[in-house]
mmCIF file of C-alpha atoms in Angstrom:
data_model
loop_
_atom_site.group_PDB
_atom_site.id
_atom_site.type_symbol
_atom_site.label_atom_id
_atom_site.label_comp_id
_atom_site.label_asym_id
_atom_site.label_seq_id
_atom_site.Cartn_x
_atom_site.Cartn_y
_atom_site.Cartn_z
ATOM 1 C CA MET A 293 -26.062 19.661 -17.163
ATOM 2 C CA LYS A 294 -25.096 16.480 -19.010
ATOM 3 C CA GLU A 295 -21.761 15.029 -17.884
ATOM 4 C CA ARG A 296 -19.019 15.131 -20.603
ATOM 5 C CA VAL A 297 -18.246 11.546 -21.930
ATOM 6 C CA TRP A 298 -14.692 10.886 -22.504
ATOM 7 C CA ASN A 299 -13.367 8.877 -25.309
ATOM 8 C CA HIS A 300 -10.259 7.278 -23.695
ATOM 9 C CA LYS A 301 -9.474 3.561 -23.986
ATOM 10 C CA ALA A 302 -8.041 2.185 -20.923
ATOM 11 C CA ASN A 303 -4.750 0.688 -20.959
ATOM 12 C CA THR A 304 -5.090 -2.540 -18.817
ATOM 13 C CA ASN A 305 -1.181 -3.151 -19.013
ATOM 14 C CA ILE A 306 -0.816 -0.250 -16.613
ATOM 15 C CA GLY A 307 -3.895 -1.341 -14.375
ATOM 16 C CA GLN A 308 -6.320 0.986 -15.672
ATOM 17 C CA ASN A 309 -9.828 0.058 -14.453
ATOM 18 C CA PHE A 310 -11.611 3.351 -14.134
ATOM 19 C CA LEU A 311 -13.971 3.654 -11.225
ATOM 20 C CA ILE A 312 -17.315 4.783 -12.325
ATOM 21 C CA ASP A 313 -19.569 4.325 -9.272
ATOM 22 C CA LYS A 314 -20.210 7.613 -7.275
ATOM 23 C CA ASN A 315 -21.529 5.706 -4.282
ATOM 24 C CA ILE A 316 -18.391 3.898 -3.921
ATOM 25 C CA VAL A 317 -16.577 7.112 -4.166
ATOM 26 C CA GLN A 318 -18.677 8.379 -1.291
ATOM 27 C CA THR A 319 -17.811 5.394 0.647
ATOM 28 C CA ILE A 320 -14.249 6.062 0.249
ATOM 29 C CA CYS A 321 -14.505 9.668 1.205
ATOM 30 C CA GLU A 322 -16.527 8.977 4.263
ATOM 31 C CA ALA A 323 -14.142 6.359 5.379
ATOM 32 C CA SER A 324 -11.218 8.839 4.975
ATOM 33 C CA ASN A 325 -12.791 11.474 7.436
ATOM 34 C CA ILE A 326 -11.076 14.307 5.547
ATOM 35 C CA THR A 327 -10.785 17.453 7.659
ATOM 36 C CA SER A 328 -9.120 20.823 6.946
ATOM 37 C CA MET A 329 -5.902 19.849 8.508
ATOM 38 C CA ASP A 330 -5.345 16.970 5.959
ATOM 39 C CA SER A 331 -3.185 16.935 2.906
ATOM 40 C CA ILE A 332 -4.092 14.080 0.545
ATOM 41 C CA LEU A 333 -2.228 11.855 -1.888
ATOM 42 C CA GLU A 334 -4.020 10.008 -4.812
ATOM 43 C CA ILE A 335 -2.083 7.609 -7.129
ATOM 44 C CA GLY A 336 -3.741 6.711 -10.242
ATOM 45 C CA PRO A 337 -6.524 9.312 -10.626
ATOM 46 C CA GLY A 338 -7.556 7.955 -13.929
ATOM 47 C CA LYS A 339 -10.611 9.957 -15.138
ATOM 48 C CA GLY A 340 -10.837 12.035 -11.915
ATOM 49 C CA ILE A 341 -14.123 10.781 -10.465
ATOM 50 C CA LEU A 342 -12.240 10.275 -6.810
ATOM 51 C CA THR A 343 -10.017 13.396 -7.560
ATOM 52 C CA THR A 344 -13.166 15.622 -8.045
ATOM 53 C CA ALA A 345 -14.542 14.425 -4.711
ATOM 54 C CA LEU A 346 -11.246 15.076 -2.858
ATOM 55 C CA ILE A 347 -10.785 18.535 -4.159
ATOM 56 C CA GLN A 348 -14.423 19.139 -3.100
ATOM 57 C CA SER A 349 -13.736 17.908 0.430
ATOM 58 C CA GLN A 350 -12.248 20.096 3.211
ATOM 59 C CA ALA A 351 -8.663 18.762 2.438
ATOM 60 C CA LYS A 352 -6.268 21.691 2.190
ATOM 61 C CA LYS A 353 -4.151 20.201 -0.497
ATOM 62 C CA VAL A 354 -4.476 17.153 -2.965
ATOM 63 C CA TYR A 355 -1.760 15.936 -4.899
ATOM 64 C CA ALA A 356 -2.392 13.091 -7.679
ATOM 65 C CA ILE A 357 0.264 11.094 -9.335
ATOM 66 C CA GLU A 358 -0.601 9.726 -12.914
ATOM 67 C CA LEU A 359 1.486 7.771 -15.297
ATOM 68 C CA ASP A 360 -0.681 8.035 -18.484
ATOM 69 C CA GLU A 361 -0.269 11.302 -20.237
ATOM 70 C CA ARG A 362 -3.259 10.695 -22.532
ATOM 71 C CA LEU A 363 -5.431 11.609 -19.531
ATOM 72 C CA LYS A 364 -4.199 15.166 -19.625
ATOM 73 C CA ASP A 365 -7.196 16.620 -21.525
ATOM 74 C CA ILE A 366 -9.311 15.181 -18.705
ATOM 75 C CA LEU A 367 -7.273 15.926 -15.580
ATOM 76 C CA LEU A 368 -5.593 19.311 -16.390
ATOM 77 C CA PRO A 369 -8.772 21.185 -16.518
ATOM 78 C CA LEU A 370 -9.548 20.182 -12.874
ATOM 79 C CA GLU A 371 -5.804 21.200 -11.810
ATOM 80 C CA GLU A 372 -6.277 24.708 -13.604
ATOM 81 C CA ASN A 373 -9.767 25.363 -12.057
ATOM 82 C CA ASN A 374 -8.708 24.245 -8.400
ATOM 83 C CA GLU A 375 -5.805 25.519 -6.580
ATOM 84 C CA LYS A 376 -5.619 23.012 -4.087
ATOM 85 C CA LEU A 377 -4.892 20.405 -6.728
ATOM 86 C CA GLN A 378 -1.293 19.591 -8.048
ATOM 87 C CA ILE A 379 -0.709 16.740 -10.410
ATOM 88 C CA PHE A 380 2.581 14.938 -10.990
ATOM 89 C CA TRP A 381 2.859 12.948 -14.327
ATOM 90 C CA LYS A 382 5.252 10.327 -12.943
ATOM 91 C CA ASP A 383 5.694 6.629 -12.330
ATOM 92 C CA ALA A 384 4.284 6.142 -8.717
ATOM 93 C CA LEU A 385 6.829 3.425 -8.173
ATOM 94 C CA LYS A 386 9.882 5.875 -9.254
ATOM 95 C CA PHE A 387 8.388 9.075 -7.641
ATOM 96 C CA ASN A 388 10.394 10.813 -5.039
ATOM 97 C CA TYR A 389 8.340 10.728 -1.907
ATOM 98 C CA ARG A 390 10.789 12.387 0.175
ATOM 99 C CA ASP A 391 10.956 15.684 -2.053
ATOM 100 C CA ILE A 392 9.333 18.011 0.636
ATOM 101 C CA GLU A 393 9.865 20.977 -1.753
ATOM 102 C CA HIS A 394 7.276 19.816 -4.177
ATOM 103 C CA LEU A 395 5.011 18.017 -1.509
ATOM 104 C CA ARG A 396 4.479 20.990 0.998
ATOM 105 C CA PRO A 397 2.234 20.566 2.981
ATOM 106 C CA TYR A 398 3.295 16.800 3.196
ATOM 107 C CA PRO A 399 0.284 14.474 2.499
ATOM 108 C CA ASN A 400 -0.652 12.641 5.671
ATOM 109 C CA LYS A 401 -3.474 10.666 3.896
ATOM 110 C CA LEU A 402 -3.312 8.324 0.801
ATOM 111 C CA ILE A 403 -6.732 7.955 -0.791
ATOM 112 C CA ALA A 404 -6.707 6.025 -3.992
ATOM 113 C CA ASN A 405 -7.889 3.227 -6.392
ATOM 114 C CA ILE A 406 -4.366 1.941 -7.123
ATOM 115 C CA PRO A 407 -3.170 0.042 -10.134
ATOM 116 C CA TYR A 408 -3.473 -3.426 -8.733
ATOM 117 C CA HIS A 409 -0.636 -4.756 -10.603
ATOM 118 C CA ILE A 410 1.805 -2.585 -8.320
ATOM 119 C CA THR A 411 -0.191 -2.957 -5.088
ATOM 120 C CA THR A 412 2.558 -4.589 -3.078
ATOM 121 C CA PRO A 413 5.685 -2.982 -4.251
ATOM 122 C CA LEU A 414 4.092 0.421 -4.076
ATOM 123 C CA ILE A 415 2.868 -0.004 -0.416
ATOM 124 C CA TRP A 416 6.396 -1.184 0.455
ATOM 125 C CA LYS A 417 7.757 2.014 -1.093
ATOM 126 C CA LEU A 418 5.248 4.179 0.590
ATOM 127 C CA LEU A 419 6.039 2.568 3.997
ATOM 128 C CA GLU A 420 9.909 2.998 3.394
ATOM 129 C CA ASP A 421 9.739 6.545 1.915
ATOM 130 C CA ALA A 422 6.534 8.261 2.591
ATOM 131 C CA ALA A 423 5.531 7.089 6.163
ATOM 132 C CA PRO A 424 8.817 8.578 7.895
ATOM 133 C CA MET A 425 7.832 11.992 6.225
ATOM 134 C CA GLY A 426 4.308 12.028 7.521
ATOM 135 C CA LEU A 427 2.180 9.561 5.803
ATOM 136 C CA ASN A 428 0.033 7.835 8.352
ATOM 137 C CA PHE A 429 -3.306 6.812 7.010
ATOM 138 C CA MET A 430 -4.283 5.123 3.709
ATOM 139 C CA ILE A 431 -7.890 4.318 2.069
ATOM 140 C CA LEU A 432 -7.113 2.032 -0.780
ATOM 141 C CA MET A 433 -9.103 -0.031 -3.423
ATOM 142 C CA ILE A 434 -7.241 -2.986 -4.105
ATOM 143 C CA GLN A 435 -7.758 -6.481 -5.397
ATOM 144 C CA LYS A 436 -9.862 -8.612 -2.823
ATOM 145 C CA GLU A 437 -7.393 -11.456 -2.547
ATOM 146 C CA VAL A 438 -4.553 -9.161 -1.870
ATOM 147 C CA ALA A 439 -6.666 -7.309 0.796
ATOM 148 C CA GLU A 440 -7.208 -10.539 2.461
ATOM 149 C CA ARG A 441 -3.665 -11.260 2.615
ATOM 150 C CA LEU A 442 -2.725 -7.950 3.960
ATOM 151 C CA ALA A 443 -5.322 -8.140 6.774
ATOM 152 C CA ALA A 444 -4.533 -12.058 7.529
ATOM 153 C CA SER A 445 -3.840 -12.902 11.044
ATOM 154 C CA ALA A 446 -1.355 -15.581 12.482
ATOM 155 C CA ASN A 447 -1.883 -19.068 11.474
ATOM 156 C CA SER A 448 -3.569 -17.931 8.289
ATOM 157 C CA LYS A 449 -2.539 -19.480 4.919
ATOM 158 C CA ASP A 450 -2.827 -15.877 3.538
ATOM 159 C CA ARG A 451 -0.203 -14.494 5.917
ATOM 160 C CA CYS A 452 2.461 -12.475 4.047
ATOM 161 C CA PRO A 453 5.599 -10.328 4.640
ATOM 162 C CA LEU A 454 3.835 -7.053 3.840
ATOM 163 C CA GLY A 455 0.812 -7.759 5.958
ATOM 164 C CA ILE A 456 2.985 -8.848 8.932
ATOM 165 C CA THR A 457 4.873 -5.371 8.435
ATOM 166 C CA LEU A 458 1.473 -3.477 8.380
ATOM 167 C CA GLU A 459 0.522 -5.074 11.413
ATOM 168 C CA LYS A 460 3.877 -4.206 13.229
ATOM 169 C CA MET A 461 3.648 -0.488 12.101
ATOM 170 C CA GLY A 462 -0.138 -0.138 12.789
ATOM 171 C CA GLN A 463 -3.124 -1.767 11.547
ATOM 172 C CA VAL A 464 -5.085 -2.827 8.267
ATOM 173 C CA CYS A 465 -8.666 -3.633 7.936
ATOM 174 C CA ILE A 466 -11.087 -4.621 5.227
ATOM 175 C CA LEU A 467 -13.912 -1.777 5.052
ATOM 176 C CA LYS A 468 -15.907 -3.296 2.079
ATOM 177 C CA ARG A 469 -15.775 -5.914 -0.706
ATOM 178 C CA VAL A 470 -16.424 -4.383 -4.158
ATOM 179 C CA SER A 471 -17.983 -5.813 -7.318
ATOM 180 C CA PRO A 472 -16.279 -5.499 -10.841
ATOM 181 C CA ASN A 473 -19.354 -3.732 -11.823
ATOM 182 C CA VAL A 474 -18.253 -0.492 -10.410
ATOM 183 C CA PHE A 475 -15.304 -0.185 -12.772
ATOM 184 C CA ARG A 476 -14.898 0.465 -16.829
ATOM 185 C CA PRO A 477 -13.591 -1.794 -18.011
ATOM 186 C CA LYS A 478 -14.591 -4.436 -15.599
ATOM 187 C CA PRO A 479 -11.598 -6.177 -14.073
ATOM 188 C CA LYS A 480 -11.523 -9.966 -13.856
ATOM 189 C CA VAL A 481 -11.287 -10.001 -10.111
ATOM 190 C CA ASP A 482 -13.272 -8.644 -7.182
ATOM 191 C CA SER A 483 -11.930 -5.592 -5.229
ATOM 192 C CA ALA A 484 -11.990 -4.404 -1.525
ATOM 193 C CA ILE A 485 -11.607 -1.153 0.161
ATOM 194 C CA ILE A 486 -9.002 -1.402 3.015
ATOM 195 C CA LYS A 487 -8.043 1.041 5.640
ATOM 196 C CA ILE A 488 -4.466 1.275 6.976
ATOM 197 C CA GLU A 489 -3.493 3.353 9.982
ATOM 198 C CA LEU A 490 0.324 3.844 10.829
ATOM 199 C CA ILE A 491 1.552 4.359 14.097
ATOM 200 C CA GLU A 492 5.492 3.467 13.827
ATOM 201 C CA GLN A 493 5.800 5.535 10.784
ATOM 202 C CA ASP A 494 9.671 5.373 10.849
ATOM 203 C CA PHE A 495 9.914 1.445 11.917
ATOM 204 C CA LEU A 496 11.391 0.349 8.469
ATOM 205 C CA THR A 497 13.881 3.012 8.247
ATOM 206 C CA GLN A 498 14.831 2.387 11.949
ATOM 207 C CA ASN A 499 15.128 -1.371 11.272
ATOM 208 C CA PRO A 500 16.414 -2.261 7.792
ATOM 209 C CA THR A 501 17.019 -5.742 8.751
ATOM 210 C CA TRP A 502 13.138 -6.386 9.210
ATOM 211 C CA LYS A 503 12.403 -6.653 5.668
ATOM 212 C CA LYS A 504 15.380 -8.895 5.097
ATOM 213 C CA LEU A 505 13.978 -11.213 7.829
ATOM 214 C CA LEU A 506 10.649 -11.586 6.489
ATOM 215 C CA LYS A 507 11.903 -12.190 2.996
ATOM 216 C CA ALA A 508 13.952 -14.996 3.960
ATOM 217 C CA ALA A 509 11.295 -16.459 6.474
ATOM 218 C CA PHE A 510 8.887 -16.611 3.408
ATOM 219 C CA HIS A 511 11.318 -17.683 0.767
ATOM 220 C CA LYS A 512 9.434 -20.962 0.160
ATOM 221 C CA ARG A 513 5.998 -21.136 1.595
ATOM 222 C CA ARG A 514 5.955 -24.989 2.053
ATOM 223 C CA LYS A 515 9.244 -24.932 3.827
ATOM 224 C CA THR A 516 9.477 -24.462 7.589
ATOM 225 C CA LEU A 517 10.837 -21.152 9.240
ATOM 226 C CA LEU A 518 14.062 -22.807 10.087
ATOM 227 C CA ASN A 519 14.713 -24.260 6.763
ATOM 228 C CA ASN A 520 13.803 -21.052 5.230
ATOM 229 C CA LEU A 521 16.221 -18.992 7.228
ATOM 230 C CA VAL A 522 18.934 -21.434 6.588
ATOM 231 C CA SER A 523 18.435 -21.953 2.879
ATOM 232 C CA SER A 524 18.374 -18.232 2.152
ATOM 233 C CA ASN A 525 21.724 -17.966 3.716
ATOM 234 C CA LEU A 526 20.424 -15.437 6.244
ATOM 235 C CA LEU A 527 21.514 -17.415 9.342
ATOM 236 C CA THR A 528 23.385 -20.570 10.040
ATOM 237 C CA LYS A 529 21.477 -23.794 11.174
ATOM 238 C CA GLU A 530 22.797 -23.671 14.586
ATOM 239 C CA THR A 531 21.983 -19.953 15.108
ATOM 240 C CA ALA A 532 18.458 -20.252 13.510
ATOM 241 C CA SER A 533 17.699 -23.362 15.567
ATOM 242 C CA ALA A 534 18.836 -21.645 18.804
ATOM 243 C CA MET A 535 16.739 -18.556 18.107
ATOM 244 C CA ILE A 536 13.638 -20.721 17.440
ATOM 245 C CA GLU A 537 14.048 -22.814 20.512
ATOM 246 C CA GLU A 538 14.856 -19.721 22.747
ATOM 247 C CA LEU A 539 11.444 -18.316 21.701
ATOM 248 C CA GLY A 540 9.636 -21.441 22.707
ATOM 249 C CA MET A 541 8.622 -22.585 19.101
ATOM 250 C CA LYS A 542 8.757 -25.964 17.440
ATOM 251 C CA PRO A 543 11.647 -26.390 14.807
ATOM 252 C CA THR A 544 8.589 -27.316 12.458
ATOM 253 C CA VAL A 545 7.017 -23.964 12.751
ATOM 254 C CA ARG A 546 6.298 -22.151 9.590
ATOM 255 C CA ALA A 547 6.409 -18.298 9.014
ATOM 256 C CA GLU A 548 2.719 -17.770 8.707
ATOM 257 C CA GLU A 549 2.071 -19.249 12.307
ATOM 258 C CA LEU A 550 3.957 -16.567 14.037
ATOM 259 C CA SER A 551 2.179 -13.901 15.879
ATOM 260 C CA ILE A 552 3.372 -10.063 15.618
ATOM 261 C CA GLN A 553 4.794 -10.561 19.112
ATOM 262 C CA GLN A 554 6.916 -13.528 18.059
ATOM 263 C CA TRP A 555 7.981 -11.691 14.990
ATOM 264 C CA THR A 556 9.252 -8.834 17.227
ATOM 265 C CA SER A 557 11.207 -11.215 19.288
ATOM 266 C CA LEU A 558 12.662 -13.109 16.296
ATOM 267 C CA HIS A 559 13.778 -9.843 14.837
ATOM 268 C CA GLU A 560 15.423 -8.621 18.131
ATOM 269 C CA ARG A 561 17.376 -11.818 18.239
ATOM 270 C CA ALA A 562 18.304 -11.684 14.521
ATOM 271 C CA ARG A 563 19.664 -8.304 14.645
ATOM 272 C CA ARG A 564 22.454 -9.693 16.819
ATOM 273 C CA TYR A 565 23.651 -11.914 13.854
ATOM 274 C CA TYR A 566 23.383 -9.735 10.750
ATOM 275 C CA PRO A 567 23.429 -5.801 10.228
#
């Protein structure tokens, strides 16, 4: 049977670059290791190429969040013909991920080609709101440069607060670089498939000062850790200097140089001085 061609103009203002390559879909699904115990969340299903593969998998439930209601003609038939699929026509950044009444069974895996322009705030929101509820695994298609920042190790110029947080809560790795040719319209950037596994799922809710510390530490990248902690009004110079010295670090150290163990120790000491 000939595939139906949908006449839908992508809205690049909301990050619509539709995945069209079924080989990439297969790669994503294989990396996701979906079993009958899994409940899946997809954000930005678009024209449903990945959604279709997810509902054909062994997953017991598939939730999809889509902002663009122009896609209803494409996606609603999928929902009507598949009991395991439930679509929410919502903004993923404003969605209530703690609503267990509508998310039952709660998704333990996120598998998605997410809109690139909301990648960082979306992952932060998921770590804060969905991880404590049971989300512990993600396979995401994101911009390659962002993937490299999230996977960057200590002493890398790509080191960033979200990447450090993911390392603290579990681990992130890049599975595959992806060409713009697998999308329509073609994005102007390369992409990558990443895997995120979360172990300490409630870390951010239990440690609200963590995000505040990282934001202050990376306040201005070219400044030292000490200067950033002070200029952001997080700590006094005396307190920040004492903490850095106590950890055996030089006063000229920069935030991107710290290992995850050093971040943990710095956070433990910082909590003595601010709530």
